[in-house]
Amino acid sequence: MQATETAAMADARRALEICNACRYCEGFCAVFPAIERRREFPAADLGFLANLCHGCNGCYHACQYAPPHEWALNVPAALARVRHESWSETIRPATLRGLLRRPLAATAGAVLVAGLAALASAHGMARAHTGPGAFYAVIPLATLIALGGASFLFALLALAASALAAWRGLGGTPRPVHLLRALHDAATLKNLGGGGGGCPYPGEQPSAARRHAHHALAGGFLLAFAATSVATIDEHLLGWHAPYPLFSLPVLLGVAGGVLMLAGAARLILLKRVADPAPLAAETLAADRVLLGLLAAIAASGLVLLALRGTVAMPPLLVLHLALVLGFFVTMPFGKFLHGPHRFAALVRDAMERDPARR
Amino acid sequence: MESVQQTPDILVPDILVPDILVIGGGHAALAAAITARRLGASVLVAEAAPRPMRGGNTRHTRNLRAVHDAPRGTLTGAYLEDEYWDDLLRVTHGQTDEALARMTIRASADLVSFLSDCGVRFQPSLAGTLSLSRTNAFFLGGGKALLNALYREAERLGVSVCYETPARAMTMRQGTIAEVVLRTPGGELRVVPRAVVAAAGGFQANIAWMREYWGEAAENFVIRGTPYAQGDVLRLLLDGGCAPVGDPTQFHAVALDGRAPRFDGGIATRLDSVPFSIVVNRDGQRFYDEGEDLWPKRYAIWGRLIAQQPGQVAFSICDAPAARDFMPSVYPAVTAPTIAHLARALGLDPLALAATVADYNAAVRGGAFDPTVLDSCHTEGLAVAKTHWARRIETPPFVGYPLRPGITFTYLGVRVDATARVRLADGTPAPNLFAAGEIMAGNILGRGYLAGFGMTIGGVFGRLAGEGAARHAGN
């Protein structure tokens, strides 16, 4: 990954050099010990540190050099800008990098196109359908598989290309123990813990709100994904046709996942609305909001679809839900979702650097 | 004193009558306010700084020194009263008060739990400060994080806090404070408290006052901490008849990167290069043994040494290998391929610096370099010897840093007793005036410094002052 020097990088480097001479924040998260392992901050290392930063803001509120100090240090905002640039660098195909800066247009466009495609193949939009295969009476199974499969495959390939680029920046081959440690750090969101007492978000008061809300959303997302996977097995291996009964595994998983996703995304959106803007990089927030809004809309439309699946509202709801899911798939590799692979790669690299056997 | 004229268009609030007025907004002030409020008193805190810069020098601190007889929390081992007292006696060369000091040391045992109850969190000692893990408890995130927790706790308890509100005048009758005039952003505010806690720091940021003792040189001092340490409250108390303590001409000063901001540069401008380099003045001459003792025992004398050099400036010179032995300062090193080029880049006479380095290199003797002990690398035959860690300066690129004296705090204060009550010049106790923090630290710390001891004095006397003031107000 060749990274050309940008204003955001220069600003982050200036900040980290001050941090390295101060070091008061080293108990907050993994970023500060990683800073202390260095004396210089080349571009690739800035990307690593920026993705290791979870944006907890602890270091901003504790900073003796934060504005109005003449050094006007704002580490979370400086790293957020570098983080976005580092994601942009790894977007494949490269011609689509601009989408990261226009998340609303990208997502709205994708959802619209997906919606039109679904609508074009839909039948019987104006009446109720019931019994096994009711969904496929609206949109044929083959079309569902083609649309869903193609967009999901596209998302997987593009995300994998990004992850591979992030992975190449690791500078070495991780051992299983490093992957396990990174998984642990990701699963516990240790770096959103503010060193134990919670992170000062949305205000100055330490709180676990964001950590909990993120994991409600992430957990709900995984449950919903599991619901889809189970349904695929039921459909293709067992020959059971959706819609499934309320007390079937796909529906139970989907409901739990949908409720958790909706609760988590709504909480994160509300927190973001009241968050102290000082430690945030305003230009990176749109991508956050759009992904949160999209995930909330997917969860909400899925739950409403379940509730009204026996009514005349089912066909349009099905088209809407499908459009949102497809729109999510195709924009995954160009938006905030990139934080997943990038942050995981940073956690792996951090685990490698902390390993005394490798020093 | 200027006459107070109230113009009709300025909103003049009512006279405030809190039980206790705390003047200042750092660790000592907040410890006093929280303690007094917990005892039921109504408390007004008047902090001179705006909210983002609140807390005086506490904002730049990172630990306090606490006595303990067994490992406790983040503190390792044991640190008993007698060892603590010996440490204090050594750094102050006896310029202390044993009874007050031992009382402070004993009371330091409770400070970590007091602060923890207020929401302050602690962390293991920072990297590079392992020597302090036994004696000092480090605040997670440093002093500003500590302040945030203390202000949250004070506000939760119902303490009123006014920012940008320095004390402007004080009416004292027979040593009793009758009224304090505060200057708020909205105009002057008269406060008639039952008791006052003065916790407004020293006067090191008041350059005009420093000039009284140091003349022109004071213009070249860098103030490491808050610009709000103007000493106005200290001056009001001394003028009002409180007994002074500590040498007014003296201050604690360390060597800083000479490019540090005039105020508030804090820890990041510190430079630990001295024992790994030679230090020359602006004439290119060495003036003191850079390797006299381990750096933690010597860093505090270098501020004064540089303050006594012409122009209050010095330059630390070393070569590329030595530059890797100390923590970088926040400013980039000045580097050059030759000593002469380095001299020009630093504004020094190339011939003078080259001669100093050549003489030094020729005088270096000894064996294995070891920065952790008083090693045998030394010079022979120089007028100013370097007695340890002397290595030839020979491998380019050569490295230089400008140095200036960075003033941490002043020693002048008001005399207090073991209950934090201020003493009047005639030796009698002031009926309703208490003091805590740097404004009275000179009672115990008349010279030198012990890492984390300023915060210990602030915490111990802040709590005592809050308790004494609340009891006085309750009677």
PDB file of N, CA and C in Angstrom, chain A residues 14 17-28 36 38-39 60-71 193-198 204-206, chain B residues 51-54 59-62 121 123 125-127 140-145 148 152 261 264-270 323-324 326-331:
ATOM      1  N   ARG A  14       1.773  15.090  13.830  1.00  0.00           N
ATOM      2  CA  ARG A  14       2.062  16.142  14.811  1.00  0.00           C
ATOM      3  C   ARG A  14       1.441  15.769  16.169  1.00  0.00           C
ATOM      4  N   GLU A  17       3.286  12.777  17.860  1.00  0.00           N
ATOM      5  CA  GLU A  17       4.595  13.144  18.402  1.00  0.00           C
ATOM      6  C   GLU A  17       4.445  13.844  19.750  1.00  0.00           C
ATOM      7  N   ILE A  18       3.387  14.648  19.883  1.00  0.00           N
ATOM      8  CA  ILE A  18       3.128  15.267  21.191  1.00  0.00           C
ATOM      9  C   ILE A  18       2.732  14.184  22.197  1.00  0.00           C
ATOM     10  N   CYS A  19       1.855  13.261  21.757  1.00  0.00           N
ATOM     11  CA  CYS A  19       1.457  12.157  22.644  1.00  0.00           C
ATOM     12  C   CYS A  19       2.677  11.375  23.127  1.00  0.00           C
ATOM     13  N   ASN A  20       3.624  11.174  22.238  1.00  0.00           N
ATOM     14  CA  ASN A  20       4.784  10.352  22.585  1.00  0.00           C
ATOM     15  C   ASN A  20       5.693  11.045  23.584  1.00  0.00           C
ATOM     16  N   ALA A  21       5.575  12.366  23.666  1.00  0.00           N
ATOM     17  CA  ALA A  21       6.370  13.095  24.646  1.00  0.00           C
ATOM     18  C   ALA A  21       5.604  13.282  25.953  1.00  0.00           C
ATOM     19  N   CYS A  22       4.320  12.937  25.969  1.00  0.00           N
ATOM     20  CA  CYS A  22       3.478  13.144  27.154  1.00  0.00           C
ATOM     21  C   CYS A  22       3.166  11.813  27.825  1.00  0.00           C
ATOM     22  N   ARG A  23       2.451  10.957  27.109  1.00  0.00           N
ATOM     23  CA  ARG A  23       2.189   9.571  27.516  1.00  0.00           C
ATOM     24  C   ARG A  23       1.203   9.410  28.667  1.00  0.00           C
ATOM     25  N   TYR A  24       0.509  10.470  29.055  1.00  0.00           N
ATOM     26  CA  TYR A  24      -0.437  10.354  30.172  1.00  0.00           C
ATOM     27  C   TYR A  24      -1.585   9.402  29.842  1.00  0.00           C
ATOM     28  N   CYS A  25      -1.888   9.219  28.568  1.00  0.00           N
ATOM     29  CA  CYS A  25      -3.083   8.466  28.174  1.00  0.00           C
ATOM     30  C   CYS A  25      -2.835   6.976  27.993  1.00  0.00           C
ATOM     31  N   GLU A  26      -1.644   6.495  28.343  1.00  0.00           N
ATOM     32  CA  GLU A  26      -1.310   5.125  27.941  1.00  0.00           C
ATOM     33  C   GLU A  26      -2.218   4.064  28.554  1.00  0.00           C
ATOM     34  N   GLY A  27      -2.996   4.408  29.583  1.00  0.00           N
ATOM     35  CA  GLY A  27      -3.886   3.409  30.163  1.00  0.00           C
ATOM     36  C   GLY A  27      -5.240   3.312  29.484  1.00  0.00           C
ATOM     37  N   PHE A  28      -5.528   4.202  28.532  1.00  0.00           N
ATOM     38  CA  PHE A  28      -6.872   4.224  27.949  1.00  0.00           C
ATOM     39  C   PHE A  28      -7.114   3.088  26.967  1.00  0.00           C
ATOM     40  N   GLU A  36       4.069   4.440  21.829  1.00  0.00           N
ATOM     41  CA  GLU A  36       5.311   4.437  22.598  1.00  0.00           C
ATOM     42  C   GLU A  36       6.328   3.433  22.065  1.00  0.00           C
ATOM     43  N   ARG A  38       7.212   3.430  19.144  1.00  0.00           N
ATOM     44  CA  ARG A  38       7.775   4.088  17.960  1.00  0.00           C
ATOM     45  C   ARG A  38       8.419   5.414  18.321  1.00  0.00           C
ATOM     46  N   ARG A  39       9.334   5.837  17.493  1.00  0.00           N
ATOM     47  CA  ARG A  39       9.822   7.212  17.581  1.00  0.00           C
ATOM     48  C   ARG A  39       9.432   7.999  16.347  1.00  0.00           C
ATOM     49  N   TYR A  60      -9.177  12.641  24.428  1.00  0.00           N
ATOM     50  CA  TYR A  60      -9.492  14.045  24.156  1.00  0.00           C
ATOM     51  C   TYR A  60      -9.861  14.764  25.450  1.00  0.00           C
ATOM     52  N   HIS A  61     -10.749  14.164  26.215  1.00  0.00           N
ATOM     53  CA  HIS A  61     -11.206  14.840  27.435  1.00  0.00           C
ATOM     54  C   HIS A  61     -10.128  14.895  28.499  1.00  0.00           C
ATOM     55  N   ALA A  62      -9.144  13.989  28.421  1.00  0.00           N
ATOM     56  CA  ALA A  62      -8.051  14.006  29.402  1.00  0.00           C
ATOM     57  C   ALA A  62      -6.894  14.875  28.944  1.00  0.00           C
ATOM     58  N   CYS A  63      -6.968  15.418  27.736  1.00  0.00           N
ATOM     59  CA  CYS A  63      -5.775  16.018  27.122  1.00  0.00           C
ATOM     60  C   CYS A  63      -5.503  17.418  27.661  1.00  0.00           C
ATOM     61  N   GLN A  64      -4.318  17.593  28.226  1.00  0.00           N
ATOM     62  CA  GLN A  64      -3.925  18.922  28.717  1.00  0.00           C
ATOM     63  C   GLN A  64      -3.599  19.859  27.549  1.00  0.00           C
ATOM     64  N   TYR A  65      -3.505  19.324  26.346  1.00  0.00           N
ATOM     65  CA  TYR A  65      -3.172  20.143  25.171  1.00  0.00           C
ATOM     66  C   TYR A  65      -4.356  20.326  24.214  1.00  0.00           C
ATOM     67  N   ALA A  66      -5.545  19.901  24.654  1.00  0.00           N
ATOM     68  CA  ALA A  66      -6.728  20.064  23.802  1.00  0.00           C
ATOM     69  C   ALA A  66      -7.075  21.551  23.682  1.00  0.00           C
ATOM     70  N   PRO A  67      -7.818  21.941  22.648  1.00  0.00           N
ATOM     71  CA  PRO A  67      -8.209  23.337  22.531  1.00  0.00           C
ATOM     72  C   PRO A  67      -8.906  23.795  23.822  1.00  0.00           C
ATOM     73  N   PRO A  68      -8.735  25.027  24.254  1.00  0.00           N
ATOM     74  CA  PRO A  68      -8.071  26.136  23.565  1.00  0.00           C
ATOM     75  C   PRO A  68      -6.554  26.228  23.770  1.00  0.00           C
ATOM     76  N   HIS A  69      -5.902  25.158  24.226  1.00  0.00           N
ATOM     77  CA  HIS A  69      -4.437  25.188  24.282  1.00  0.00           C
ATOM     78  C   HIS A  69      -3.896  25.495  22.889  1.00  0.00           C
ATOM     79  N   GLU A  70      -2.774  26.199  22.825  1.00  0.00           N
ATOM     80  CA  GLU A  70      -2.273  26.617  21.507  1.00  0.00           C
ATOM     81  C   GLU A  70      -1.895  25.426  20.624  1.00  0.00           C
ATOM     82  N   TRP A  71      -1.634  24.265  21.200  1.00  0.00           N
ATOM     83  CA  TRP A  71      -1.350  23.100  20.360  1.00  0.00           C
ATOM     84  C   TRP A  71      -2.633  22.474  19.790  1.00  0.00           C
ATOM     85  N   GLY A 193     -13.241   0.689  26.109  1.00  0.00           N
ATOM     86  CA  GLY A 193     -13.512   0.595  27.543  1.00  0.00           C
ATOM     87  C   GLY A 193     -12.941   1.729  28.355  1.00  0.00           C
ATOM     88  N   GLY A 194     -12.192   2.622  27.705  1.00  0.00           N
ATOM     89  CA  GLY A 194     -11.620   3.752  28.443  1.00  0.00           C
ATOM     90  C   GLY A 194     -10.715   3.315  29.583  1.00  0.00           C
ATOM     91  N   GLY A 195     -10.060   2.153  29.431  1.00  0.00           N
ATOM     92  CA  GLY A 195      -9.166   1.685  30.481  1.00  0.00           C
ATOM     93  C   GLY A 195      -9.911   1.082  31.658  1.00  0.00           C
ATOM     94  N   GLY A 196     -11.187   0.784  31.488  1.00  0.00           N
ATOM     95  CA  GLY A 196     -11.922   0.086  32.537  1.00  0.00           C
ATOM     96  C   GLY A 196     -13.206   0.779  32.981  1.00  0.00           C
ATOM     97  N   GLY A 197     -13.242   2.079  32.931  1.00  0.00           N
ATOM     98  CA  GLY A 197     -14.412   2.783  33.479  1.00  0.00           C
ATOM     99  C   GLY A 197     -15.414   3.230  32.437  1.00  0.00           C
ATOM    100  N   GLY A 198     -15.206   2.830  31.192  1.00  0.00           N
ATOM    101  CA  GLY A 198     -16.099   3.302  30.129  1.00  0.00           C
ATOM    102  C   GLY A 198     -15.484   4.478  29.403  1.00  0.00           C
ATOM    103  N   GLU A 204     -18.839  13.974  28.425  1.00  0.00           N
ATOM    104  CA  GLU A 204     -17.570  13.829  29.122  1.00  0.00           C
ATOM    105  C   GLU A 204     -17.623  12.699  30.147  1.00  0.00           C
ATOM    106  N   GLN A 205     -18.829  12.340  30.547  1.00  0.00           N
ATOM    107  CA  GLN A 205     -19.018  11.307  31.575  1.00  0.00           C
ATOM    108  C   GLN A 205     -18.701   9.922  31.019  1.00  0.00           C
ATOM    109  N   PRO A 206     -17.805   9.154  31.677  1.00  0.00           N
ATOM    110  CA  PRO A 206     -17.517   7.800  31.179  1.00  0.00           C
ATOM    111  C   PRO A 206     -18.786   6.941  31.174  1.00  0.00           C
TER     112      PRO A 206
ATOM    113  N   ARG B  51     -13.587  27.186  31.755  1.00  0.00           N
ATOM    114  CA  ARG B  51     -13.794  25.758  32.012  1.00  0.00           C
ATOM    115  C   ARG B  51     -12.771  24.835  31.338  1.00  0.00           C
ATOM    116  N   PRO B  52     -12.465  25.029  30.045  1.00  0.00           N
ATOM    117  CA  PRO B  52     -11.539  24.071  29.414  1.00  0.00           C
ATOM    118  C   PRO B  52     -10.125  24.128  30.002  1.00  0.00           C
ATOM    119  N   MET B  53      -9.778  25.240  30.644  1.00  0.00           N
ATOM    120  CA  MET B  53      -8.437  25.373  31.203  1.00  0.00           C
ATOM    121  C   MET B  53      -8.460  25.326  32.724  1.00  0.00           C
ATOM    122  N   ARG B  54      -9.557  24.829  33.277  1.00  0.00           N
ATOM    123  CA  ARG B  54      -9.708  24.836  34.730  1.00  0.00           C
ATOM    124  C   ARG B  54      -8.680  23.931  35.403  1.00  0.00           C
ATOM    125  N   ARG B  59      -3.836  20.277  36.137  1.00  0.00           N
ATOM    126  CA  ARG B  59      -4.052  19.819  34.763  1.00  0.00           C
ATOM    127  C   ARG B  59      -2.813  19.144  34.178  1.00  0.00           C
ATOM    128  N   HIS B  60      -1.648  19.534  34.658  1.00  0.00           N
ATOM    129  CA  HIS B  60      -0.412  18.989  34.077  1.00  0.00           C
ATOM    130  C   HIS B  60       0.212  17.879  34.928  1.00  0.00           C
ATOM    131  N   THR B  61      -0.439  17.512  36.031  1.00  0.00           N
ATOM    132  CA  THR B  61       0.159  16.497  36.905  1.00  0.00           C
ATOM    133  C   THR B  61      -0.201  15.097  36.424  1.00  0.00           C
ATOM    134  N   ARG B  62       0.407  14.095  37.060  1.00  0.00           N
ATOM    135  CA  ARG B  62       0.051  12.728  36.662  1.00  0.00           C
ATOM    136  C   ARG B  62       0.028  11.747  37.822  1.00  0.00           C
ATOM    137  N   ARG B 121      -9.757   7.498  38.561  1.00  0.00           N
ATOM    138  CA  ARG B 121      -9.228   6.158  38.363  1.00  0.00           C
ATOM    139  C   ARG B 121      -7.707   6.194  38.272  1.00  0.00           C
ATOM    140  N   GLN B 123      -3.886   4.025  37.342  1.00  0.00           N
ATOM    141  CA  GLN B 123      -3.312   3.052  36.417  1.00  0.00           C
ATOM    142  C   GLN B 123      -1.901   2.721  36.887  1.00  0.00           C
ATOM    143  N   SER B 125       2.078   2.547  36.958  1.00  0.00           N
ATOM    144  CA  SER B 125       2.963   3.671  36.633  1.00  0.00           C
ATOM    145  C   SER B 125       3.309   3.645  35.156  1.00  0.00           C
ATOM    146  N   LEU B 126       3.430   4.828  34.589  1.00  0.00           N
ATOM    147  CA  LEU B 126       3.626   4.959  33.142  1.00  0.00           C
ATOM    148  C   LEU B 126       4.962   4.360  32.721  1.00  0.00           C
ATOM    149  N   ALA B 127       5.028   3.934  31.473  1.00  0.00           N
ATOM    150  CA  ALA B 127       6.272   3.419  30.922  1.00  0.00           C
ATOM    151  C   ALA B 127       7.357   4.464  31.099  1.00  0.00           C
ATOM    152  N   LEU B 140      -5.222   7.661  35.908  1.00  0.00           N
ATOM    153  CA  LEU B 140      -5.513   7.234  34.540  1.00  0.00           C
ATOM    154  C   LEU B 140      -5.857   8.470  33.703  1.00  0.00           C
ATOM    155  N   GLY B 141      -5.066   8.715  32.657  1.00  0.00           N
ATOM    156  CA  GLY B 141      -5.317   9.886  31.812  1.00  0.00           C
ATOM    157  C   GLY B 141      -4.686  11.171  32.325  1.00  0.00           C
ATOM    158  N   GLY B 142      -4.055  11.137  33.515  1.00  0.00           N
ATOM    159  CA  GLY B 142      -3.367  12.324  34.018  1.00  0.00           C
ATOM    160  C   GLY B 142      -4.275  13.274  34.785  1.00  0.00           C
ATOM    161  N   GLY B 143      -3.717  14.448  35.080  1.00  0.00           N
ATOM    162  CA  GLY B 143      -4.370  15.392  35.979  1.00  0.00           C
ATOM    163  C   GLY B 143      -5.676  15.958  35.465  1.00  0.00           C
ATOM    164  N   LYS B 144      -5.799  16.116  34.136  1.00  0.00           N
ATOM    165  CA  LYS B 144      -7.052  16.675  33.634  1.00  0.00           C
ATOM    166  C   LYS B 144      -8.196  15.673  33.799  1.00  0.00           C
ATOM    167  N   ALA B 145      -7.895  14.401  33.619  1.00  0.00           N
ATOM    168  CA  ALA B 145      -8.914  13.372  33.843  1.00  0.00           C
ATOM    169  C   ALA B 145      -9.321  13.369  35.317  1.00  0.00           C
ATOM    170  N   ASN B 148     -11.602  16.319  35.835  1.00  0.00           N
ATOM    171  CA  ASN B 148     -12.949  16.074  35.302  1.00  0.00           C
ATOM    172  C   ASN B 148     -13.785  15.284  36.308  1.00  0.00           C
ATOM    173  N   ARG B 152     -17.041  16.670  38.361  1.00  0.00           N
ATOM    174  CA  ARG B 152     -18.313  15.941  38.264  1.00  0.00           C
ATOM    175  C   ARG B 152     -18.864  15.626  39.655  1.00  0.00           C
ATOM    176  N   PRO B 261       6.208  26.538  24.407  1.00  0.00           N
ATOM    177  CA  PRO B 261       5.377  27.739  24.512  1.00  0.00           C
ATOM    178  C   PRO B 261       5.634  28.452  25.837  1.00  0.00           C
ATOM    179  N   ASP B 264       2.100  26.757  29.865  1.00  0.00           N
ATOM    180  CA  ASP B 264       1.236  25.594  29.664  1.00  0.00           C
ATOM    181  C   ASP B 264       1.822  24.487  28.797  1.00  0.00           C
ATOM    182  N   GLY B 265       3.141  24.474  28.583  1.00  0.00           N
ATOM    183  CA  GLY B 265       3.744  23.418  27.768  1.00  0.00           C
ATOM    184  C   GLY B 265       3.713  22.060  28.460  1.00  0.00           C
ATOM    185  N   GLY B 266       3.628  22.069  29.791  1.00  0.00           N
ATOM    186  CA  GLY B 266       3.478  20.823  30.541  1.00  0.00           C
ATOM    187  C   GLY B 266       4.605  19.835  30.305  1.00  0.00           C
ATOM    188  N   ILE B 267       4.255  18.562  30.402  1.00  0.00           N
ATOM    189  CA  ILE B 267       5.252  17.492  30.415  1.00  0.00           C
ATOM    190  C   ILE B 267       5.954  17.334  29.067  1.00  0.00           C
ATOM    191  N   ALA B 268       5.257  17.639  27.975  1.00  0.00           N
ATOM    192  CA  ALA B 268       5.766  17.261  26.652  1.00  0.00           C
ATOM    193  C   ALA B 268       6.972  18.083  26.215  1.00  0.00           C
ATOM    194  N   THR B 269       7.255  19.171  26.921  1.00  0.00           N
ATOM    195  CA  THR B 269       8.399  19.992  26.538  1.00  0.00           C
ATOM    196  C   THR B 269       9.656  19.615  27.323  1.00  0.00           C
ATOM    197  N   ARG B 270       9.495  18.695  28.255  1.00  0.00           N
ATOM    198  CA  ARG B 270      10.628  18.232  29.058  1.00  0.00           C
ATOM    199  C   ARG B 270      11.666  17.570  28.152  1.00  0.00           C
ATOM    200  N   ALA B 323      21.586  10.004  20.870  1.00  0.00           N
ATOM    201  CA  ALA B 323      20.237  10.549  20.743  1.00  0.00           C
ATOM    202  C   ALA B 323      19.173   9.474  20.901  1.00  0.00           C
ATOM    203  N   ARG B 324      19.569   8.202  20.797  1.00  0.00           N
ATOM    204  CA  ARG B 324      18.591   7.126  20.962  1.00  0.00           C
ATOM    205  C   ARG B 324      18.407   6.731  22.427  1.00  0.00           C
ATOM    206  N   PHE B 326      17.544   8.717  25.070  1.00  0.00           N
ATOM    207  CA  PHE B 326      16.589   9.453  25.884  1.00  0.00           C
ATOM    208  C   PHE B 326      15.296   9.648  25.104  1.00  0.00           C
ATOM    209  N   MET B 327      14.230   9.932  25.852  1.00  0.00           N
ATOM    210  CA  MET B 327      12.926  10.114  25.216  1.00  0.00           C
ATOM    211  C   MET B 327      12.940  11.374  24.368  1.00  0.00           C
ATOM    212  N   PRO B 328      12.349  11.310  23.184  1.00  0.00           N
ATOM    213  CA  PRO B 328      12.350  12.519  22.348  1.00  0.00           C
ATOM    214  C   PRO B 328      11.512  13.604  23.004  1.00  0.00           C
ATOM    215  N   SER B 329      11.871  14.850  22.781  1.00  0.00           N
ATOM    216  CA  SER B 329      10.974  15.936  23.193  1.00  0.00           C
ATOM    217  C   SER B 329       9.955  16.084  22.074  1.00  0.00           C
ATOM    218  N   VAL B 330       9.058  17.006  22.246  1.00  0.00           N
ATOM    219  CA  VAL B 330       7.993  17.156  21.266  1.00  0.00           C
ATOM    220  C   VAL B 330       8.496  17.867  20.016  1.00  0.00           C
ATOM    221  N   TYR B 331       9.630  18.512  20.122  1.00  0.00           N
ATOM    222  CA  TYR B 331      10.177  19.229  18.969  1.00  0.00           C
ATOM    223  C   TYR B 331      11.267  18.389  18.317  1.00  0.00           C
TER     224      TYR B 331
END
